[in-house]
Amino acid sequence: MRGYLSSSVGVVCATALALPLTLPVTPASALARSAEARPAKAAPSDPAAPGSTQSLPLAPRPGDRILGSAAEQGLYRPDVHRFSLVGVVWDNPDTELYGRVEVRTREAGGGRWSGWQDVETHNHEHAADPGSAERTSGRVRGSTAPLWVGDSDGVEVRVRADGEGRALDTRAPLPAGLRLELVDPGTEPTATDPESENANPESENANSGSESGSENANLAPEERRMKPYIGPRPKIILRRGWGADESLRERGFIYTKKVKAAFVHHTASGNNYWCSQVPSIIRGIYRYHVLSSGWRDIGYNFLVDRCGNIYEGRAGGTAKPVMGAHTLGFNTDSMGIAVLGTFTGSKPSKSAVNAIARLTAWKLGLFGGNPNGKTYLKSGGGNLYQKGKNVRLNVISGHRDGFATECPGRLLYGQLGTARKAAAKYQGR
């Protein structure tokens, strides 16, 4: 990965309001009507700021309309509450944004503006399956991928309909209800809400905020049954370790029968971060997935950073088959691993690729999975496979294997063969 700047990394966003907004988990219609900022609810024993979200409506540019819909919308706000992550959302999750989203941001306290940066618009394929309770909750909205920009207090965003080289009246209209989301992930918690510890099925590890083990230590019953083809349990930084505010997500957990495959993703959130910033980045993505996109929890089951650290994503237990919202159409009997960064033009680190291998060797091994093998998953519906089709996939697949997308970026996708071989070795195959 590249880039080690933090606060000077720019990007993003726009619209009207300088007041800090913290949005509760509400239906999309209510969220769209929200115009006032409210401070986030702090955990009873946590004096640290839990973060906030500013949701600002975009405005059409004067005189630029196609078939009644603005061909370009935007916002310029040099005076917003501080934020570190941005994204754009809209009303209908089934509507695609055919166009380009660009943002630039101003470094907090420094006055320097970043250059324009692209925000990945195709985020709908990282989502709950069609017809699932999470997808049909009434809260879900269309959204871009979130972009990490570092500590910022000014933003400008422009969203243009896709129409290069085409007449204005042939451009696809922009989605209705475009809003800029500016996310402040809050500061590292200094104490833990006892309720959030009790809500985590990995409660035996709740005091440390991480879990680790050797091949013979801390084995779950599933592991003992499946030996010898289970890799050693890697160190995993639990939700408590990265400071998840458990009051944001839905209560309870949803499980599938097993984990037959792992889908590898990139977050498309940019490569300009230090590994010490990763807990903040994950808190920002979590807040964006839940409060801005309307998902029940963060979408990925695990996240990996450039230093090879592994983080628990969606709540429910790291050894359990928790259903995520990561690969539209293939969330059942699978898990999603997201590497923090963008890998269309930058190579992932060796540490990140090795972390994928270590994690899959252990987690797939719990359910008898061979990282070098193939398996069948039934499609829940998508743009590559119709609903109900049994699809033969690599046990470690890239997102693009189940959905027509660039994710996880061609340079990360090209490293999956290396991850498969290493994972098989960790399993003792």
PDB file of C-alpha atoms in Angstrom, residues 6 9 47 105 118 179 201 239 244 268-269 281 286 292-293 296 311 339 342 387 396 423 427:
ATOM      1  CA  SER A   6      -3.131  11.317   7.777  1.00  0.00           C
ATOM      2  CA  VAL A   9      -5.228  13.637   3.014  1.00  0.00           C
ATOM      3  CA  PRO A  47     -16.192  10.036  28.836  1.00  0.00           C
ATOM      4  CA  THR A 105     -11.219  18.587   1.999  1.00  0.00           C
ATOM      5  CA  ASP A 118     -12.607  10.213  -6.584  1.00  0.00           C
ATOM      6  CA  ARG A 179     -26.620  13.836   0.681  1.00  0.00           C
ATOM      7  CA  PRO A 201     -20.471 -13.825  22.366  1.00  0.00           C
ATOM      8  CA  ARG A 239     -14.859  -4.897  18.503  1.00  0.00           C
ATOM      9  CA  ALA A 244     -17.253  -0.137  18.620  1.00  0.00           C
ATOM     10  CA  ALA A 268     -11.940   1.485  -1.485  1.00  0.00           C
ATOM     11  CA  SER A 269     -11.418   4.015   1.321  1.00  0.00           C
ATOM     12  CA  ILE A 281     -11.094   4.218  10.353  1.00  0.00           C
ATOM     13  CA  TYR A 286     -19.051   1.171  11.063  1.00  0.00           C
ATOM     14  CA  SER A 292     -25.692   6.505   6.719  1.00  0.00           C
ATOM     15  CA  SER A 293     -26.296   3.347   4.637  1.00  0.00           C
ATOM     16  CA  ARG A 296     -27.796  -3.515  10.772  1.00  0.00           C
ATOM     17  CA  TYR A 311     -10.048  -6.939  13.269  1.00  0.00           C
ATOM     18  CA  VAL A 339      -8.481  -5.164   3.349  1.00  0.00           C
ATOM     19  CA  THR A 342      -7.775   0.725  -2.609  1.00  0.00           C
ATOM     20  CA  LYS A 387     -31.204 -16.272  -7.881  1.00  0.00           C
ATOM     21  CA  ILE A 396     -11.071 -18.160  -1.135  1.00  0.00           C
ATOM     22  CA  ALA A 423      -3.501 -20.768   4.059  1.00  0.00           C
ATOM     23  CA  GLN A 427      -3.643 -25.847   7.878  1.00  0.00           C
TER      24      GLN A 427
END
